Amino acid sequence: MSMNEEKLKSLWPEEPVSQEQQEALKKVLKKTERVVATKDVASLFVGWIWVIFLGFGASAYSAKRRFELHKQKQPFNNSDVDRNQDNGDKHES
């Protein structure tokens, strides 16, 4: 045998993994599975909260923008209507 093979054999455990280690490994895996599942569910709820929050923000911005555009328009008064009707009469003749 070469030296590399001997080193590998010395690293290989002679005894199989004990039952206690396997049980400890299963316990750790179950705990991490629960933690990951909890984080996944929590991130899903946080994501939906952000969607709702951003939706309200977009609606508020849209309403504010429409209000500003409406405010920029000049008020409609009766003298404008009379001028438009006079102009329309001239074009029809």
PDB file of N, CA and C in Angstrom:
ATOM      1  N   MET A   1       0.826  -1.181   0.000  1.00  0.00           N
ATOM      2  CA  MET A   1       0.000   0.000   0.000  1.00  0.00           C
ATOM      3  C   MET A   1       0.875   1.252   0.000  1.00  0.00           C
ATOM      4  N   SER A   2       0.334   2.280  -0.648  1.00  0.00           N
ATOM      5  CA  SER A   2       1.062   3.543  -0.653  1.00  0.00           C
ATOM      6  C   SER A   2       0.728   4.331   0.608  1.00  0.00           C
ATOM      7  N   MET A   3       1.456   5.402   0.816  1.00  0.00           N
ATOM      8  CA  MET A   3       1.245   6.223   2.006  1.00  0.00           C
ATOM      9  C   MET A   3      -0.124   6.902   1.976  1.00  0.00           C
ATOM     10  N   ASN A   4      -0.562   7.295   0.802  1.00  0.00           N
ATOM     11  CA  ASN A   4      -1.875   7.947   0.693  1.00  0.00           C
ATOM     12  C   ASN A   4      -2.995   7.014   1.097  1.00  0.00           C
ATOM     13  N   GLU A   5      -2.905   5.768   0.679  1.00  0.00           N
ATOM     14  CA  GLU A   5      -3.947   4.792   1.034  1.00  0.00           C
ATOM     15  C   GLU A   5      -3.969   4.557   2.534  1.00  0.00           C
ATOM     16  N   GLU A   6      -2.820   4.515   3.137  1.00  0.00           N
ATOM     17  CA  GLU A   6      -2.754   4.293   4.587  1.00  0.00           C
ATOM     18  C   GLU A   6      -3.346   5.485   5.349  1.00  0.00           C
ATOM     19  N   LYS A   7      -3.072   6.688   4.856  1.00  0.00           N
ATOM     20  CA  LYS A   7      -3.635   7.880   5.501  1.00  0.00           C
ATOM     21  C   LYS A   7      -5.151   7.880   5.398  1.00  0.00           C
ATOM     22  N   LEU A   8      -5.668   7.494   4.223  1.00  0.00           N
ATOM     23  CA  LEU A   8      -7.112   7.437   4.049  1.00  0.00           C
ATOM     24  C   LEU A   8      -7.738   6.394   4.951  1.00  0.00           C
ATOM     25  N   LYS A   9      -7.118   5.252   5.066  1.00  0.00           N
ATOM     26  CA  LYS A   9      -7.658   4.199   5.933  1.00  0.00           C
ATOM     27  C   LYS A   9      -7.627   4.627   7.392  1.00  0.00           C
ATOM     28  N   SER A  10      -6.620   5.377   7.764  1.00  0.00           N
ATOM     29  CA  SER A  10      -6.550   5.818   9.161  1.00  0.00           C
ATOM     30  C   SER A  10      -7.633   6.865   9.457  1.00  0.00           C
ATOM     31  N   LEU A  11      -8.042   7.640   8.435  1.00  0.00           N
ATOM     32  CA  LEU A  11      -9.101   8.623   8.630  1.00  0.00           C
ATOM     33  C   LEU A  11     -10.482   7.981   8.665  1.00  0.00           C
ATOM     34  N   TRP A  12     -10.634   6.834   8.028  1.00  0.00           N
ATOM     35  CA  TRP A  12     -11.927   6.154   7.971  1.00  0.00           C
ATOM     36  C   TRP A  12     -12.261   5.581   9.338  1.00  0.00           C
ATOM     37  N   PRO A  13     -13.444   5.886   9.852  1.00  0.00           N
ATOM     38  CA  PRO A  13     -13.759   5.371  11.199  1.00  0.00           C
ATOM     39  C   PRO A  13     -13.960   3.856  11.174  1.00  0.00           C
ATOM     40  N   GLU A  14     -13.447   3.252  12.171  1.00  0.00           N
ATOM     41  CA  GLU A  14     -13.554   1.794  12.285  1.00  0.00           C
ATOM     42  C   GLU A  14     -14.961   1.385  12.719  1.00  0.00           C
ATOM     43  N   GLU A  15     -15.542   2.188  13.569  1.00  0.00           N
ATOM     44  CA  GLU A  15     -16.855   1.842  14.086  1.00  0.00           C
ATOM     45  C   GLU A  15     -17.921   2.639  13.335  1.00  0.00           C
ATOM     46  N   PRO A  16     -19.085   2.039  13.139  1.00  0.00           N
ATOM     47  CA  PRO A  16     -20.169   2.802  12.520  1.00  0.00           C
ATOM     48  C   PRO A  16     -20.629   3.911  13.473  1.00  0.00           C
ATOM     49  N   VAL A  17     -21.340   4.877  12.906  1.00  0.00           N
ATOM     50  CA  VAL A  17     -21.831   5.991  13.705  1.00  0.00           C
ATOM     51  C   VAL A  17     -22.773   5.456  14.769  1.00  0.00           C
ATOM     52  N   SER A  18     -22.584   5.913  15.979  1.00  0.00           N
ATOM     53  CA  SER A  18     -23.406   5.398  17.068  1.00  0.00           C
ATOM     54  C   SER A  18     -24.844   5.893  16.935  1.00  0.00           C
ATOM     55  N   GLN A  19     -25.727   5.204  17.569  1.00  0.00           N
ATOM     56  CA  GLN A  19     -27.146   5.525  17.522  1.00  0.00           C
ATOM     57  C   GLN A  19     -27.419   6.898  18.129  1.00  0.00           C
ATOM     58  N   GLU A  20     -26.671   7.280  19.147  1.00  0.00           N
ATOM     59  CA  GLU A  20     -26.869   8.569  19.785  1.00  0.00           C
ATOM     60  C   GLU A  20     -26.564   9.707  18.814  1.00  0.00           C
ATOM     61  N   GLN A  21     -25.543   9.542  18.023  1.00  0.00           N
ATOM     62  CA  GLN A  21     -25.199  10.573  17.050  1.00  0.00           C
ATOM     63  C   GLN A  21     -26.280  10.703  15.981  1.00  0.00           C
ATOM     64  N   GLN A  22     -26.817   9.590  15.561  1.00  0.00           N
ATOM     65  CA  GLN A  22     -27.886   9.634  14.554  1.00  0.00           C
ATOM     66  C   GLN A  22     -29.135  10.307  15.112  1.00  0.00           C
ATOM     67  N   GLU A  23     -29.466  10.003  16.343  1.00  0.00           N
ATOM     68  CA  GLU A  23     -30.622  10.642  16.970  1.00  0.00           C
ATOM     69  C   GLU A  23     -30.388  12.142  17.143  1.00  0.00           C
ATOM     70  N   ALA A  24     -29.182  12.512  17.528  1.00  0.00           N
ATOM     71  CA  ALA A  24     -28.853  13.931  17.672  1.00  0.00           C
ATOM     72  C   ALA A  24     -28.942  14.635  16.316  1.00  0.00           C
ATOM     73  N   LEU A  25     -28.476  13.968  15.278  1.00  0.00           N
ATOM     74  CA  LEU A  25     -28.551  14.538  13.938  1.00  0.00           C
ATOM     75  C   LEU A  25     -30.005  14.719  13.506  1.00  0.00           C
ATOM     76  N   LYS A  26     -30.850  13.735  13.743  1.00  0.00           N
ATOM     77  CA  LYS A  26     -32.271  13.845  13.404  1.00  0.00           C
ATOM     78  C   LYS A  26     -32.935  14.988  14.165  1.00  0.00           C
ATOM     79  N   LYS A  27     -32.570  15.124  15.445  1.00  0.00           N
ATOM     80  CA  LYS A  27     -33.134  16.193  16.261  1.00  0.00           C
ATOM     81  C   LYS A  27     -32.742  17.563  15.713  1.00  0.00           C
ATOM     82  N   VAL A  28     -31.484  17.714  15.351  1.00  0.00           N
ATOM     83  CA  VAL A  28     -31.011  18.984  14.794  1.00  0.00           C
ATOM     84  C   VAL A  28     -31.694  19.266  13.456  1.00  0.00           C
ATOM     85  N   LEU A  29     -31.822  18.245  12.621  1.00  0.00           N
ATOM     86  CA  LEU A  29     -32.468  18.435  11.317  1.00  0.00           C
ATOM     87  C   LEU A  29     -33.936  18.834  11.470  1.00  0.00           C
ATOM     88  N   LYS A  30     -34.648  18.227  12.418  1.00  0.00           N
ATOM     89  CA  LYS A  30     -36.048  18.601  12.644  1.00  0.00           C
ATOM     90  C   LYS A  30     -36.159  20.042  13.122  1.00  0.00           C
ATOM     91  N   LYS A  31     -35.261  20.428  14.029  1.00  0.00           N
ATOM     92  CA  LYS A  31     -35.301  21.796  14.547  1.00  0.00           C
ATOM     93  C   LYS A  31     -35.020  22.800  13.432  1.00  0.00           C
ATOM     94  N   THR A  32     -34.023  22.531  12.619  1.00  0.00           N
ATOM     95  CA  THR A  32     -33.717  23.458  11.528  1.00  0.00           C
ATOM     96  C   THR A  32     -34.838  23.488  10.500  1.00  0.00           C
ATOM     97  N   GLU A  33     -35.504  22.360  10.293  1.00  0.00           N
ATOM     98  CA  GLU A  33     -36.641  22.328   9.362  1.00  0.00           C
ATOM     99  C   GLU A  33     -37.767  23.231   9.858  1.00  0.00           C
ATOM    100  N   ARG A  34     -38.043  23.180  11.158  1.00  0.00           N
ATOM    101  CA  ARG A  34     -39.081  24.047  11.727  1.00  0.00           C
ATOM    102  C   ARG A  34     -38.699  25.517  11.640  1.00  0.00           C
ATOM    103  N   VAL A  35     -37.428  25.808  11.902  1.00  0.00           N
ATOM    104  CA  VAL A  35     -36.971  27.195  11.846  1.00  0.00           C
ATOM    105  C   VAL A  35     -37.097  27.735  10.420  1.00  0.00           C
ATOM    106  N   VAL A  36     -36.686  26.944   9.453  1.00  0.00           N
ATOM    107  CA  VAL A  36     -36.764  27.374   8.056  1.00  0.00           C
ATOM    108  C   VAL A  36     -38.219  27.540   7.622  1.00  0.00           C
ATOM    109  N   ALA A  37     -39.083  26.628   8.034  1.00  0.00           N
ATOM    110  CA  ALA A  37     -40.502  26.744   7.687  1.00  0.00           C
ATOM    111  C   ALA A  37     -41.108  28.000   8.306  1.00  0.00           C
ATOM    112  N   THR A  38     -40.754  28.286   9.543  1.00  0.00           N
ATOM    113  CA  THR A  38     -41.258  29.489  10.212  1.00  0.00           C
ATOM    114  C   THR A  38     -40.794  30.748   9.489  1.00  0.00           C
ATOM    115  N   LYS A  39     -39.538  30.767   9.106  1.00  0.00           N
ATOM    116  CA  LYS A  39     -39.005  31.926   8.379  1.00  0.00           C
ATOM    117  C   LYS A  39     -39.690  32.082   7.019  1.00  0.00           C
ATOM    118  N   ASP A  40     -39.956  30.974   6.347  1.00  0.00           N
ATOM    119  CA  ASP A  40     -40.635  31.041   5.051  1.00  0.00           C
ATOM    120  C   ASP A  40     -42.037  31.635   5.190  1.00  0.00           C
ATOM    121  N   VAL A  41     -42.781  31.174   6.178  1.00  0.00           N
ATOM    122  CA  VAL A  41     -44.134  31.676   6.391  1.00  0.00           C
ATOM    123  C   VAL A  41     -44.097  33.153   6.788  1.00  0.00           C
ATOM    124  N   ALA A  42     -43.167  33.500   7.659  1.00  0.00           N
ATOM    125  CA  ALA A  42     -43.051  34.900   8.086  1.00  0.00           C
ATOM    126  C   ALA A  42     -42.683  35.796   6.905  1.00  0.00           C
ATOM    127  N   SER A  43     -41.783  35.347   6.054  1.00  0.00           N
ATOM    128  CA  SER A  43     -41.405  36.171   4.900  1.00  0.00           C
ATOM    129  C   SER A  43     -42.562  36.302   3.921  1.00  0.00           C
ATOM    130  N   LEU A  44     -43.400  35.277   3.817  1.00  0.00           N
ATOM    131  CA  LEU A  44     -44.584  35.364   2.960  1.00  0.00           C
ATOM    132  C   LEU A  44     -45.538  36.445   3.474  1.00  0.00           C
ATOM    133  N   PHE A  45     -45.800  36.456   4.780  1.00  0.00           N
ATOM    134  CA  PHE A  45     -46.679  37.470   5.356  1.00  0.00           C
ATOM    135  C   PHE A  45     -46.080  38.866   5.230  1.00  0.00           C
ATOM    136  N   VAL A  46     -44.786  39.000   5.466  1.00  0.00           N
ATOM    137  CA  VAL A  46     -44.140  40.305   5.334  1.00  0.00           C
ATOM    138  C   VAL A  46     -44.233  40.789   3.890  1.00  0.00           C
ATOM    139  N   GLY A  47     -44.065  39.866   2.944  1.00  0.00           N
ATOM    140  CA  GLY A  47     -44.197  40.231   1.532  1.00  0.00           C
ATOM    141  C   GLY A  47     -45.584  40.753   1.209  1.00  0.00           C
ATOM    142  N   TRP A  48     -46.626  40.092   1.713  1.00  0.00           N
ATOM    143  CA  TRP A  48     -47.995  40.548   1.464  1.00  0.00           C
ATOM    144  C   TRP A  48     -48.261  41.896   2.121  1.00  0.00           C
ATOM    145  N   ILE A  49     -47.690  42.105   3.293  1.00  0.00           N
ATOM    146  CA  ILE A  49     -47.855  43.404   3.956  1.00  0.00           C
ATOM    147  C   ILE A  49     -47.228  44.498   3.099  1.00  0.00           C
ATOM    148  N   TRP A  50     -46.054  44.229   2.521  1.00  0.00           N
ATOM    149  CA  TRP A  50     -45.417  45.220   1.654  1.00  0.00           C
ATOM    150  C   TRP A  50     -46.259  45.482   0.411  1.00  0.00           C
ATOM    151  N   VAL A  51     -46.844  44.437  -0.157  1.00  0.00           N
ATOM    152  CA  VAL A  51     -47.690  44.615  -1.346  1.00  0.00           C
ATOM    153  C   VAL A  51     -48.878  45.510  -1.012  1.00  0.00           C
ATOM    154  N   ILE A  52     -49.523  45.249   0.113  1.00  0.00           N
ATOM    155  CA  ILE A  52     -50.670  46.067   0.517  1.00  0.00           C
ATOM    156  C   ILE A  52     -50.226  47.505   0.791  1.00  0.00           C
ATOM    157  N   PHE A  53     -49.121  47.661   1.509  1.00  0.00           N
ATOM    158  CA  PHE A  53     -48.604  48.993   1.827  1.00  0.00           C
ATOM    159  C   PHE A  53     -48.276  49.772   0.558  1.00  0.00           C
ATOM    160  N   LEU A  54     -47.608  49.134  -0.379  1.00  0.00           N
ATOM    161  CA  LEU A  54     -47.267  49.809  -1.628  1.00  0.00           C
ATOM    162  C   LEU A  54     -48.505  50.092  -2.466  1.00  0.00           C
ATOM    163  N   GLY A  55     -49.506  49.232  -2.398  1.00  0.00           N
ATOM    164  CA  GLY A  55     -50.757  49.480  -3.114  1.00  0.00           C
ATOM    165  C   GLY A  55     -51.463  50.713  -2.593  1.00  0.00           C
ATOM    166  N   PHE A  56     -51.527  50.845  -1.262  1.00  0.00           N
ATOM    167  CA  PHE A  56     -52.138  52.041  -0.689  1.00  0.00           C
ATOM    168  C   PHE A  56     -51.333  53.285  -1.048  1.00  0.00           C
ATOM    169  N   GLY A  57     -50.015  53.161  -1.028  1.00  0.00           N
ATOM    170  CA  GLY A  57     -49.175  54.291  -1.389  1.00  0.00           C
ATOM    171  C   GLY A  57     -49.380  54.714  -2.832  1.00  0.00           C
ATOM    172  N   ALA A  58     -49.466  53.735  -3.722  1.00  0.00           N
ATOM    173  CA  ALA A  58     -49.697  54.054  -5.137  1.00  0.00           C
ATOM    174  C   ALA A  58     -51.066  54.692  -5.336  1.00  0.00           C
ATOM    175  N   SER A  59     -52.072  54.206  -4.634  1.00  0.00           N
ATOM    176  CA  SER A  59     -53.407  54.789  -4.746  1.00  0.00           C
ATOM    177  C   SER A  59     -53.430  56.220  -4.217  1.00  0.00           C
ATOM    178  N   ALA A  60     -52.762  56.439  -3.103  1.00  0.00           N
ATOM    179  CA  ALA A  60     -52.719  57.787  -2.536  1.00  0.00           C
ATOM    180  C   ALA A  60     -51.976  58.737  -3.473  1.00  0.00           C
ATOM    181  N   TYR A  61     -50.879  58.272  -4.045  1.00  0.00           N
ATOM    182  CA  TYR A  61     -50.130  59.115  -4.981  1.00  0.00           C
ATOM    183  C   TYR A  61     -50.972  59.431  -6.209  1.00  0.00           C
ATOM    184  N   SER A  62     -51.677  58.434  -6.729  1.00  0.00           N
ATOM    185  CA  SER A  62     -52.521  58.633  -7.904  1.00  0.00           C
ATOM    186  C   SER A  62     -53.644  59.626  -7.603  1.00  0.00           C
ATOM    187  N   ALA A  63     -54.257  59.488  -6.441  1.00  0.00           N
ATOM    188  CA  ALA A  63     -55.335  60.410  -6.066  1.00  0.00           C
ATOM    189  C   ALA A  63     -54.793  61.829  -5.894  1.00  0.00           C
ATOM    190  N   LYS A  64     -53.635  61.958  -5.285  1.00  0.00           N
ATOM    191  CA  LYS A  64     -53.039  63.276  -5.100  1.00  0.00           C
ATOM    192  C   LYS A  64     -52.709  63.899  -6.453  1.00  0.00           C
ATOM    193  N   ARG A  65     -52.170  63.104  -7.347  1.00  0.00           N
ATOM    194  CA  ARG A  65     -51.816  63.611  -8.681  1.00  0.00           C
ATOM    195  C   ARG A  65     -53.071  64.065  -9.443  1.00  0.00           C
ATOM    196  N   ARG A  66     -54.139  63.275  -9.375  1.00  0.00           N
ATOM    197  CA  ARG A  66     -55.390  63.669 -10.040  1.00  0.00           C
ATOM    198  C   ARG A  66     -55.941  64.954  -9.438  1.00  0.00           C
ATOM    199  N   PHE A  67     -55.851  65.080  -8.112  1.00  0.00           N
ATOM    200  CA  PHE A  67     -56.333  66.289  -7.440  1.00  0.00           C
ATOM    201  C   PHE A  67     -55.530  67.508  -7.890  1.00  0.00           C
ATOM    202  N   GLU A  68     -54.211  67.356  -7.999  1.00  0.00           N
ATOM    203  CA  GLU A  68     -53.369  68.472  -8.448  1.00  0.00           C
ATOM    204  C   GLU A  68     -53.682  68.856  -9.890  1.00  0.00           C
ATOM    205  N   LEU A  69     -53.889  67.870 -10.746  1.00  0.00           N
ATOM    206  CA  LEU A  69     -54.230  68.169 -12.139  1.00  0.00           C
ATOM    207  C   LEU A  69     -55.578  68.872 -12.229  1.00  0.00           C
ATOM    208  N   HIS A  70     -56.520  68.424 -11.426  1.00  0.00           N
ATOM    209  CA  HIS A  70     -57.839  69.041 -11.411  1.00  0.00           C
ATOM    210  C   HIS A  70     -57.748  70.480 -10.899  1.00  0.00           C
ATOM    211  N   LYS A  71     -56.878  70.685  -9.920  1.00  0.00           N
ATOM    212  CA  LYS A  71     -56.709  72.000  -9.324  1.00  0.00           C
ATOM    213  C   LYS A  71     -56.058  72.970 -10.327  1.00  0.00           C
ATOM    214  N   GLN A  72     -55.213  72.456 -11.216  1.00  0.00           N
ATOM    215  CA  GLN A  72     -54.525  73.300 -12.180  1.00  0.00           C
ATOM    216  C   GLN A  72     -55.457  73.827 -13.266  1.00  0.00           C
ATOM    217  N   LYS A  73     -56.514  73.100 -13.569  1.00  0.00           N
ATOM    218  CA  LYS A  73     -57.461  73.544 -14.585  1.00  0.00           C
ATOM    219  C   LYS A  73     -58.145  74.819 -14.115  1.00  0.00           C
ATOM    220  N   GLN A  74     -58.426  75.704 -15.076  1.00  0.00           N
ATOM    221  CA  GLN A  74     -59.071  76.959 -14.710  1.00  0.00           C
ATOM    222  C   GLN A  74     -60.543  76.717 -14.424  1.00  0.00           C
ATOM    223  N   PRO A  75     -61.091  77.483 -13.508  1.00  0.00           N
ATOM    224  CA  PRO A  75     -62.516  77.303 -13.194  1.00  0.00           C
ATOM    225  C   PRO A  75     -63.387  77.623 -14.404  1.00  0.00           C
ATOM    226  N   PHE A  76     -64.467  76.942 -14.532  1.00  0.00           N
ATOM    227  CA  PHE A  76     -65.405  77.074 -15.649  1.00  0.00           C
ATOM    228  C   PHE A  76     -66.466  78.095 -15.263  1.00  0.00           C
ATOM    229  N   ASN A  77     -66.582  79.167 -16.044  1.00  0.00           N
ATOM    230  CA  ASN A  77     -67.606  80.162 -15.695  1.00  0.00           C
ATOM    231  C   ASN A  77     -68.502  80.417 -16.913  1.00  0.00           C
ATOM    232  N   ASN A  78     -69.590  81.112 -16.719  1.00  0.00           N
ATOM    233  CA  ASN A  78     -70.605  81.320 -17.760  1.00  0.00           C
ATOM    234  C   ASN A  78     -70.127  82.215 -18.887  1.00  0.00           C
ATOM    235  N   SER A  79     -69.223  83.139 -18.633  1.00  0.00           N
ATOM    236  CA  SER A  79     -68.764  84.022 -19.702  1.00  0.00           C
ATOM    237  C   SER A  79     -68.003  83.231 -20.768  1.00  0.00           C
ATOM    238  N   ASP A  80     -67.322  82.138 -20.367  1.00  0.00           N
ATOM    239  CA  ASP A  80     -66.635  81.291 -21.346  1.00  0.00           C
ATOM    240  C   ASP A  80     -67.640  80.592 -22.248  1.00  0.00           C
ATOM    241  N   VAL A  81     -68.757  80.180 -21.689  1.00  0.00           N
ATOM    242  CA  VAL A  81     -69.786  79.507 -22.476  1.00  0.00           C
ATOM    243  C   VAL A  81     -70.372  80.473 -23.495  1.00  0.00           C
ATOM    244  N   ASP A  82     -70.637  81.715 -23.072  1.00  0.00           N
ATOM    245  CA  ASP A  82     -71.196  82.719 -23.987  1.00  0.00           C
ATOM    246  C   ASP A  82     -70.228  83.003 -25.134  1.00  0.00           C
ATOM    247  N   ARG A  83     -68.933  83.091 -24.852  1.00  0.00           N
ATOM    248  CA  ARG A  83     -67.948  83.357 -25.898  1.00  0.00           C
ATOM    249  C   ARG A  83     -67.898  82.206 -26.896  1.00  0.00           C
ATOM    250  N   ASN A  84     -67.955  80.970 -26.370  1.00  0.00           N
ATOM    251  CA  ASN A  84     -67.913  79.802 -27.263  1.00  0.00           C
ATOM    252  C   ASN A  84     -69.157  79.746 -28.141  1.00  0.00           C
ATOM    253  N   GLN A  85     -70.302  80.094 -27.609  1.00  0.00           N
ATOM    254  CA  GLN A  85     -71.524  80.076 -28.410  1.00  0.00           C
ATOM    255  C   GLN A  85     -71.476  81.168 -29.470  1.00  0.00           C
ATOM    256  N   ASP A  86     -70.967  82.344 -29.141  1.00  0.00           N
ATOM    257  CA  ASP A  86     -70.835  83.417 -30.129  1.00  0.00           C
ATOM    258  C   ASP A  86     -69.893  82.993 -31.250  1.00  0.00           C
ATOM    259  N   ASN A  87     -68.794  82.355 -30.913  1.00  0.00           N
ATOM    260  CA  ASN A  87     -67.850  81.902 -31.932  1.00  0.00           C
ATOM    261  C   ASN A  87     -68.483  80.833 -32.810  1.00  0.00           C
ATOM    262  N   GLY A  88     -69.292  79.977 -32.223  1.00  0.00           N
ATOM    263  CA  GLY A  88     -69.961  78.932 -32.988  1.00  0.00           C
ATOM    264  C   GLY A  88     -70.982  79.504 -33.948  1.00  0.00           C
ATOM    265  N   ASP A  89     -71.657  80.553 -33.568  1.00  0.00           N
ATOM    266  CA  ASP A  89     -72.645  81.185 -34.453  1.00  0.00           C
ATOM    267  C   ASP A  89     -71.972  81.814 -35.660  1.00  0.00           C
ATOM    268  N   LYS A  90     -70.807  82.390 -35.462  1.00  0.00           N
ATOM    269  CA  LYS A  90     -70.098  83.049 -36.564  1.00  0.00           C
ATOM    270  C   LYS A  90     -69.635  82.036 -37.597  1.00  0.00           C
ATOM    271  N   HIS A  91     -69.205  80.844 -37.118  1.00  0.00           N
ATOM    272  CA  HIS A  91     -68.711  79.824 -38.048  1.00  0.00           C
ATOM    273  C   HIS A  91     -69.851  79.186 -38.842  1.00  0.00           C
ATOM    274  N   GLU A  92     -71.060  79.151 -38.304  1.00  0.00           N
ATOM    275  CA  GLU A  92     -72.173  78.512 -38.987  1.00  0.00           C
ATOM    276  C   GLU A  92     -72.716  79.379 -40.112  1.00  0.00           C
ATOM    277  N   SER A  93     -72.585  80.670 -40.067  1.00  0.00           N
ATOM    278  CA  SER A  93     -73.173  81.551 -41.055  1.00  0.00           C
ATOM    279  C   SER A  93     -72.437  81.501 -42.374  1.00  0.00           C
TER     280      SER A  93
END
